[in-house]
PDB file of C-alpha atoms in Angstrom:
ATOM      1  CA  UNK A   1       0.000   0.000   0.000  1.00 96.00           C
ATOM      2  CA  UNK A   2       0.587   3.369  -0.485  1.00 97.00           C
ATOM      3  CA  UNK A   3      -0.235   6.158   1.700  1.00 98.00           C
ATOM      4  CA  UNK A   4       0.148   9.887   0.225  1.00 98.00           C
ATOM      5  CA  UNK A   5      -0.205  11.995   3.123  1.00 97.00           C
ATOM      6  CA  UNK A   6       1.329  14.939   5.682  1.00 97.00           C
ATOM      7  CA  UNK A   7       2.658  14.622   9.057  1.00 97.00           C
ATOM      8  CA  UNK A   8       0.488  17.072  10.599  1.00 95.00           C
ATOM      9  CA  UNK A   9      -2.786  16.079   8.621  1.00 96.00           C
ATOM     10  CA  UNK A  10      -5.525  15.074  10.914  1.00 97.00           C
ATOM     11  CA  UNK A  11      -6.836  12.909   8.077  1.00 97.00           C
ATOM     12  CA  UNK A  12      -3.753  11.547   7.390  1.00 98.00           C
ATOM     13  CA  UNK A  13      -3.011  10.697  10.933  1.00 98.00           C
ATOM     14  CA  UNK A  14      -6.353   9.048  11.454  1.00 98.00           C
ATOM     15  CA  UNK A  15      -5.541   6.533   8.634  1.00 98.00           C
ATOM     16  CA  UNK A  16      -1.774   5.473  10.048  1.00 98.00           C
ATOM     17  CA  UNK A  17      -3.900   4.969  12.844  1.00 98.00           C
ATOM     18  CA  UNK A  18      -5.761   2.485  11.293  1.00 98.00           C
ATOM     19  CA  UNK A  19      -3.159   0.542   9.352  1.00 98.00           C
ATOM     20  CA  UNK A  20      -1.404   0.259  12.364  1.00 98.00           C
ATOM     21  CA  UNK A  21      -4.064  -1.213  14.328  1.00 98.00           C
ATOM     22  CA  UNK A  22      -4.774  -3.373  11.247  1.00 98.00           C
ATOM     23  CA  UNK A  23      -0.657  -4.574  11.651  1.00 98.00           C
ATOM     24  CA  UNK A  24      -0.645  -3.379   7.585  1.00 98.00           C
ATOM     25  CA  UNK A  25       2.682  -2.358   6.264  1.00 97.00           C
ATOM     26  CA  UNK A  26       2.915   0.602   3.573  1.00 97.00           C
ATOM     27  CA  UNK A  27       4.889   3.382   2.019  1.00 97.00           C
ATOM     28  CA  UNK A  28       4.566   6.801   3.249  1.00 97.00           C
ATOM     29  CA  UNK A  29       4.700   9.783   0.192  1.00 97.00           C
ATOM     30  CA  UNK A  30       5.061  13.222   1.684  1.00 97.00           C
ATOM     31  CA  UNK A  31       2.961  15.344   0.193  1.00 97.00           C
ATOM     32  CA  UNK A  32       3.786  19.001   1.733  1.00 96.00           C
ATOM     33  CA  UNK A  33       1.002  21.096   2.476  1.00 94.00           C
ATOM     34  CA  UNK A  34       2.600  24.901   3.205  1.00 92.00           C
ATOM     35  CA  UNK A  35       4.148  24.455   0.124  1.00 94.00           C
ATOM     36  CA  UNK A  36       1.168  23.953  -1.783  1.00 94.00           C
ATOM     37  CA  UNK A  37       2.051  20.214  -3.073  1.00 95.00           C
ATOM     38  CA  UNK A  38      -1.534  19.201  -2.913  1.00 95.00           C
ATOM     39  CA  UNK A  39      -2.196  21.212  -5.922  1.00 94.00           C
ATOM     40  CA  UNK A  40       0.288  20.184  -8.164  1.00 95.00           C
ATOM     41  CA  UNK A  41      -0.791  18.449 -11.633  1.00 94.00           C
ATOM     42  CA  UNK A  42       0.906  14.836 -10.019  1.00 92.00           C
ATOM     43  CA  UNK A  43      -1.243  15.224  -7.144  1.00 95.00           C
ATOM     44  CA  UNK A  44      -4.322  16.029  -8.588  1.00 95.00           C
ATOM     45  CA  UNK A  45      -3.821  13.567 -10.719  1.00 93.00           C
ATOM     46  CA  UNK A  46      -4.275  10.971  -7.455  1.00 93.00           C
ATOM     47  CA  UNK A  47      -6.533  12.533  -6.039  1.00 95.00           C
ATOM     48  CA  UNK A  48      -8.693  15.802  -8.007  1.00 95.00           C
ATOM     49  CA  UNK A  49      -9.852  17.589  -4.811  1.00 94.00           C
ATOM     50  CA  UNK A  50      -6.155  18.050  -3.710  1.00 94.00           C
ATOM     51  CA  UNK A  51      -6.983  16.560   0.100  1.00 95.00           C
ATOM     52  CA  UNK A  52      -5.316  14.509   1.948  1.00 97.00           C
ATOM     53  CA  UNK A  53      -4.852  11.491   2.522  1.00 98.00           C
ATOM     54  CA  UNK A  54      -4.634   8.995  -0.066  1.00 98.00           C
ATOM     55  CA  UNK A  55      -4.415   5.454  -0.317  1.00 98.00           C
ATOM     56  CA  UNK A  56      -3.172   3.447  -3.334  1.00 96.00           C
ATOM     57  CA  UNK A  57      -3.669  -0.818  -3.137  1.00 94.00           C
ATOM     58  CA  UNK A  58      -2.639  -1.595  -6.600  1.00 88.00           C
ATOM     59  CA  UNK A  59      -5.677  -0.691  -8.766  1.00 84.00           C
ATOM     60  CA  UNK A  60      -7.628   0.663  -6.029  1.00 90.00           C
ATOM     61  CA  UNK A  61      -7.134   4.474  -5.001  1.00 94.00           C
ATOM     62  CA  UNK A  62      -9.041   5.722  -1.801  1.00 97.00           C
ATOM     63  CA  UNK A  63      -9.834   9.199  -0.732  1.00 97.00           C
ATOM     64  CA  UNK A  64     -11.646  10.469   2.512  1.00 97.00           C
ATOM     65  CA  UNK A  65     -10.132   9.113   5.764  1.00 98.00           C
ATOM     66  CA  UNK A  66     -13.118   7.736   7.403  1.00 98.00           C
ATOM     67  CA  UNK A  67     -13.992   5.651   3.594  1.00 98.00           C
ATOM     68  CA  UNK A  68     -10.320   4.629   3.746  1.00 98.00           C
ATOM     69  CA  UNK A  69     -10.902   3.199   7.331  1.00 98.00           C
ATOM     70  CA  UNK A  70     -14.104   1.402   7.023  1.00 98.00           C
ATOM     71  CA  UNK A  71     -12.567   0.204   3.226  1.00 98.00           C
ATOM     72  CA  UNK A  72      -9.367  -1.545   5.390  1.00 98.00           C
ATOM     73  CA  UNK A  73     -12.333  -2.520   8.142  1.00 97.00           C
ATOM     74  CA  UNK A  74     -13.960  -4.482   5.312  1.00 97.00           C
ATOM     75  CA  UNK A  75     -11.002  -5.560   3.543  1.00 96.00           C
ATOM     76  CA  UNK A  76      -9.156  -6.653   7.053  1.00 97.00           C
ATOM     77  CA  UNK A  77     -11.797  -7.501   9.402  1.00 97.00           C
ATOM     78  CA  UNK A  78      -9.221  -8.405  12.178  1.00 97.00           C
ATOM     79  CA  UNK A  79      -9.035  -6.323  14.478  1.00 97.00           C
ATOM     80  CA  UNK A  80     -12.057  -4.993  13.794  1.00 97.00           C
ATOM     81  CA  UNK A  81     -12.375  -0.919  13.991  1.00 98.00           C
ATOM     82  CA  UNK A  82     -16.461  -0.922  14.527  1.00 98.00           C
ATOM     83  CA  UNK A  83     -18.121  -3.027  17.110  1.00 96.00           C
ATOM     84  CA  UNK A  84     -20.603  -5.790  15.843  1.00 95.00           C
ATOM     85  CA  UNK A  85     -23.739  -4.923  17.103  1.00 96.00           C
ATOM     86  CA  UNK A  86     -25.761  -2.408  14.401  1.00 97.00           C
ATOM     87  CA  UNK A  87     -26.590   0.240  17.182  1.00 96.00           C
ATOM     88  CA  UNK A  88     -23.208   0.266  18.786  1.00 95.00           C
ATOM     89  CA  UNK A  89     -21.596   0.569  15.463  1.00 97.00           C
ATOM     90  CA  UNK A  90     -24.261   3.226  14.776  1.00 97.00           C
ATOM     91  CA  UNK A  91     -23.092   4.990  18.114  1.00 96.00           C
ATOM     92  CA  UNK A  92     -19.280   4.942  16.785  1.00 97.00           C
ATOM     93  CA  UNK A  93     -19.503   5.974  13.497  1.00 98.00           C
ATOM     94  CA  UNK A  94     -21.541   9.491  15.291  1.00 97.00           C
ATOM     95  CA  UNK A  95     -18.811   9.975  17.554  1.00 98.00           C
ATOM     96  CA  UNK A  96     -15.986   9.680  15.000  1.00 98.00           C
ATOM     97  CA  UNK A  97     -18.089  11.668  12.183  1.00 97.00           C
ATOM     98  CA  UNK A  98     -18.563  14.574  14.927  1.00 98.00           C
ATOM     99  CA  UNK A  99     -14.760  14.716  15.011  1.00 98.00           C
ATOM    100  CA  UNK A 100     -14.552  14.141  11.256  1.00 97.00           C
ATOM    101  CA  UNK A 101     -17.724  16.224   9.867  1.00 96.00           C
ATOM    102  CA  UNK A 102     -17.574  18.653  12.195  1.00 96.00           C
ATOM    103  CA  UNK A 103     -14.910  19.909  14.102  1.00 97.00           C
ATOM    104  CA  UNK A 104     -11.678  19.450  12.344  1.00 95.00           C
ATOM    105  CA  UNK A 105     -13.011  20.564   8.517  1.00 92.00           C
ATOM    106  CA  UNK A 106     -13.812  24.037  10.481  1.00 93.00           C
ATOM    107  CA  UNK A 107      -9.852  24.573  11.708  1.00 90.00           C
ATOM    108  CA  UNK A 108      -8.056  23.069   9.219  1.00 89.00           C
ATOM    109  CA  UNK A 109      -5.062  24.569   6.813  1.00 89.00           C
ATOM    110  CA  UNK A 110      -7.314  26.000   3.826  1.00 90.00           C
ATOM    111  CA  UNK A 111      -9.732  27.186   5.727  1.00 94.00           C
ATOM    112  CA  UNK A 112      -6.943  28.808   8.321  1.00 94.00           C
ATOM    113  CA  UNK A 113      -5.865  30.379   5.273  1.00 92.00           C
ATOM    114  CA  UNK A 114      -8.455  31.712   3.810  1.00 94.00           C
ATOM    115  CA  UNK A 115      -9.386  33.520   7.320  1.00 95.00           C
ATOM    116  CA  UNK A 116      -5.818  34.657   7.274  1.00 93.00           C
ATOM    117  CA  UNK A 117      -5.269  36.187   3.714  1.00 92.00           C
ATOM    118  CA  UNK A 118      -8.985  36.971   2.832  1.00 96.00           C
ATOM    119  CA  UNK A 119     -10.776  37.932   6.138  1.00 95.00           C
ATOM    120  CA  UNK A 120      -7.452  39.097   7.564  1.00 96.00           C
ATOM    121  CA  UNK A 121      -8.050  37.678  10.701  1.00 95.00           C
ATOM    122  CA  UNK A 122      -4.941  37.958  13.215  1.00 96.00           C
ATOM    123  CA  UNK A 123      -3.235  34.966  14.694  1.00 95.00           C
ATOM    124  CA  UNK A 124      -4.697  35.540  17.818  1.00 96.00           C
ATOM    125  CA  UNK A 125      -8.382  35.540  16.168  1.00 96.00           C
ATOM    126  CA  UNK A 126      -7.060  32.237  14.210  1.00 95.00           C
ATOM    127  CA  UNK A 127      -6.169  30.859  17.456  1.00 95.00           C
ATOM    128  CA  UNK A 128      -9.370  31.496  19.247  1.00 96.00           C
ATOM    129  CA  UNK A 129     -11.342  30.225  16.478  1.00 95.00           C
ATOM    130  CA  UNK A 130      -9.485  26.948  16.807  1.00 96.00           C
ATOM    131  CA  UNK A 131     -10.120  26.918  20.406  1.00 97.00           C
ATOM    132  CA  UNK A 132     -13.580  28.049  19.948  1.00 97.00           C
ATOM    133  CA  UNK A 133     -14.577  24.983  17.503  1.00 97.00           C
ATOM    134  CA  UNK A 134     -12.560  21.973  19.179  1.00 97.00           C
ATOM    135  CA  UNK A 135     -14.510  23.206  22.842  1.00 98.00           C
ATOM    136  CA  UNK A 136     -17.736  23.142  21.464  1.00 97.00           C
ATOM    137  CA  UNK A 137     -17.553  19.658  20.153  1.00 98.00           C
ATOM    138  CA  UNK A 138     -15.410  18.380  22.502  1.00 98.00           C
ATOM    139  CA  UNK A 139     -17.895  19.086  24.908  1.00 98.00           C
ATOM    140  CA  UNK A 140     -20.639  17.422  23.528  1.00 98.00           C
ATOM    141  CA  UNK A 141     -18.650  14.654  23.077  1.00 98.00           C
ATOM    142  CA  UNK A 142     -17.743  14.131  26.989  1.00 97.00           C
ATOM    143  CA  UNK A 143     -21.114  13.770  27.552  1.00 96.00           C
ATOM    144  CA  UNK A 144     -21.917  11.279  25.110  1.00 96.00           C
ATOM    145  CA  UNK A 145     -18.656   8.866  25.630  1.00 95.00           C
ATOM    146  CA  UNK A 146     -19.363   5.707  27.884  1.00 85.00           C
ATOM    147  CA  UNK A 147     -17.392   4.956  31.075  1.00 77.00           C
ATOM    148  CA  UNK A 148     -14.958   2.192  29.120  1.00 84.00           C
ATOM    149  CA  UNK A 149     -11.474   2.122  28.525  1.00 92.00           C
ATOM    150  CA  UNK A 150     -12.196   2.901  24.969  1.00 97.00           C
ATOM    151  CA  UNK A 151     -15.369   4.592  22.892  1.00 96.00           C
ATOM    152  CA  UNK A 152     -16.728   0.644  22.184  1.00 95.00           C
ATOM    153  CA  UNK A 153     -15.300  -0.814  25.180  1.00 91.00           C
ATOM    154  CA  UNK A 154     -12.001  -3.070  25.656  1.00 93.00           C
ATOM    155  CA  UNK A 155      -9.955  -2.251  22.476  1.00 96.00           C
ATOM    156  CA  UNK A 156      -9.265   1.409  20.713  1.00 98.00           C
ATOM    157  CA  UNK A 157     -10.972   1.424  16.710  1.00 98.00           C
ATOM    158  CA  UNK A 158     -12.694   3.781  14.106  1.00 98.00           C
ATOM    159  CA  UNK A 159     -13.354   6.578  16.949  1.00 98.00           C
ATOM    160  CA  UNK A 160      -9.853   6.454  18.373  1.00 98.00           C
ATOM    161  CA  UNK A 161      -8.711   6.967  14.830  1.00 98.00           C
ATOM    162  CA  UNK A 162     -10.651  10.162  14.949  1.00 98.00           C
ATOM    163  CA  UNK A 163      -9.765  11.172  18.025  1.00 98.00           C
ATOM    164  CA  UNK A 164      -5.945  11.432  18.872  1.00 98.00           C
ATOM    165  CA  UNK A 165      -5.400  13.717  15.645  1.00 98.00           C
ATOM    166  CA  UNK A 166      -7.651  16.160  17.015  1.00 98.00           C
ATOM    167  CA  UNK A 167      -6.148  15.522  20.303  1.00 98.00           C
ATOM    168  CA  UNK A 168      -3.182  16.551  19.164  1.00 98.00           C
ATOM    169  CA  UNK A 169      -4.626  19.715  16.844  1.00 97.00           C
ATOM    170  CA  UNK A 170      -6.368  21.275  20.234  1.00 97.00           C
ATOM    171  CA  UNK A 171      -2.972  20.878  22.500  1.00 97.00           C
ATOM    172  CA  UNK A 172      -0.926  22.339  19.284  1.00 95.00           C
ATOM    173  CA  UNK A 173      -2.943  25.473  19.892  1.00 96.00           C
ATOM    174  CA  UNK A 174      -3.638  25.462  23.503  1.00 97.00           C
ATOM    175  CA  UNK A 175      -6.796  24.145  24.562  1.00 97.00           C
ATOM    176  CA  UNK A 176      -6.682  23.303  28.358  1.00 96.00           C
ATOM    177  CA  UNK A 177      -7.429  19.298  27.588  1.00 97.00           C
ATOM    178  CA  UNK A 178      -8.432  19.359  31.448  1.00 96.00           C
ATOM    179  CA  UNK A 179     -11.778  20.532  30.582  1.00 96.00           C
ATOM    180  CA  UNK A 180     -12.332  16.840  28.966  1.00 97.00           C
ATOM    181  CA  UNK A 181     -11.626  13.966  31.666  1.00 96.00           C
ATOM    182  CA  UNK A 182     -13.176  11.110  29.664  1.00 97.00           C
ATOM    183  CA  UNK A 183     -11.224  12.285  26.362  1.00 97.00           C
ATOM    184  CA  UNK A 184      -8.572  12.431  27.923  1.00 97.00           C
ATOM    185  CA  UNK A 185      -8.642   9.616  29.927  1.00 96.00           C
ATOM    186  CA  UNK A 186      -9.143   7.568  26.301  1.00 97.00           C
ATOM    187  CA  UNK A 187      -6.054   9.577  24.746  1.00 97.00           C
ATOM    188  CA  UNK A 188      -4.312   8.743  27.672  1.00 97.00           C
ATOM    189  CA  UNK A 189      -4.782   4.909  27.063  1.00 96.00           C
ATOM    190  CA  UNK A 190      -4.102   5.180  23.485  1.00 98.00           C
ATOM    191  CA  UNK A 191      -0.919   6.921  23.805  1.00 97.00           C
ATOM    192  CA  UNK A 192       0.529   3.926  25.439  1.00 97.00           C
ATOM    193  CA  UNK A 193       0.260   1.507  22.294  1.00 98.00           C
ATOM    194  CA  UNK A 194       2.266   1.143  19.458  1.00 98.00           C
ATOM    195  CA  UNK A 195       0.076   1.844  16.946  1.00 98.00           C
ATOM    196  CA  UNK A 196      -0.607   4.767  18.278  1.00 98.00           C
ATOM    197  CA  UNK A 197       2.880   6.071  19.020  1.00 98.00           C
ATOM    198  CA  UNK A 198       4.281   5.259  16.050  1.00 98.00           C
ATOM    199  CA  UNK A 199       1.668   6.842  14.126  1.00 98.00           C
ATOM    200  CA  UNK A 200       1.894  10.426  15.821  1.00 98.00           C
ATOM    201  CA  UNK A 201       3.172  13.447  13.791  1.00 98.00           C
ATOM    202  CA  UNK A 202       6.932  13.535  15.608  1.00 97.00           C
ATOM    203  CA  UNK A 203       7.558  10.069  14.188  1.00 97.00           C
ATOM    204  CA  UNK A 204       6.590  10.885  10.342  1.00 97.00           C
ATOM    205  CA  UNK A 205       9.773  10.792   7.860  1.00 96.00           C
ATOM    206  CA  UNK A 206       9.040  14.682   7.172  1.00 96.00           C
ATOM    207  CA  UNK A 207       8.564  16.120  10.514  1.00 96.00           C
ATOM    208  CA  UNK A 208       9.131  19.500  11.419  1.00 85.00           C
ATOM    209  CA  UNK A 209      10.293  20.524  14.228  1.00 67.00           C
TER     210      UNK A 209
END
């Protein structure tokens, strides 16, 4: 496999996530983001909307984290991301598309821009945006999250994907993570597995410090 994607990409680090978990090996392509990779013509030509990630499997080339995850679910049930049972698997796939759908798309790099160059917000506005966004649905997410070492109970999956990335986006630009015992109580118990470690941003091949 081949994973086209950026070290600080929420999207991207969802889906090492995931072929972690899964124990699936692959090749990691930088694509660099500040300087504007995404939209060249070789690029494109992967993927048209210029987003990241992407995932090539021979023939088959994936777009949209949370397809790509369910697609390796499917294609490698074991372990399995989603829990069995059509209501609890219901329950997950809210929780991760609340991260997914609705909180990261609002703070992340083109739309950062755009409030930067067009809007001419200041980086202190930027920042409070950020904060403002990742509160208000990390919030309603403490009080829907179940008293279990993970979202679907004994083992991390689809949500946890979801979850450290954005993790990681609100303590990048300060949020007081305090504020969010059962998220970070989750993050906590994440942070101690491989899969997990070795897919955070300070362990990608083009890190920057």
């Amino acid at each position: 496999m081949d994973l086209y994607g950026y070290f600080r990409s929420s999207a991207s680090y969802r889906v090492r996530i995931g072929l972690n978990l899964k124990g699936l090996e692959y090749e990691y392509h930088p694509v660099n983001l500040l300087k504007g990779d995404q939209h060249g013509d070789d690029y494109r030509t992967l993927n048209p909307h210029g987003l990241l990630p992407t995932l090539n499997d021979g023939e088959t080339s994936l777009t949209q984290s949370l397809a790509i995850l369910e697609w390796l679910d499917e294609t490698h049930p074991q372990p399995a991301l989603l829990p069995k049972a059509p209501e609890a698997r219901a329950h997950i796939r809210a929780l991760a598309q609340s991260i997914a759908s609705d909180i990261q798309p609002i703070q992340n790099l083109r739309v950062l821009q755009y409030l930067q160059a067009e809007l001419k917000v200041s980086d202190e506005q930027k920042i409070q945006w950020i904060q403002h966004w990742i509160h208000l649905g990390f919030s309603a997410l403490e009080k829907q999250l179940r008293p279990s070492p993970f979202a679907a109970g004994d083992n991390p999956g689809l949500f946890e994907c979801c979850l450290l990335p954005q993790v990681y986006s609100a303590e990048r630009f300060g949020l007081d993570m305090a504020q969010y015992p059962k998220i970070q109580k989750i993050t906590d118990a994440c942070n101690e597995l491989p899969a997990f470690i070795k897919a955070h941003p300070s362990e990608q091949p083009d890190c920057i410090v």
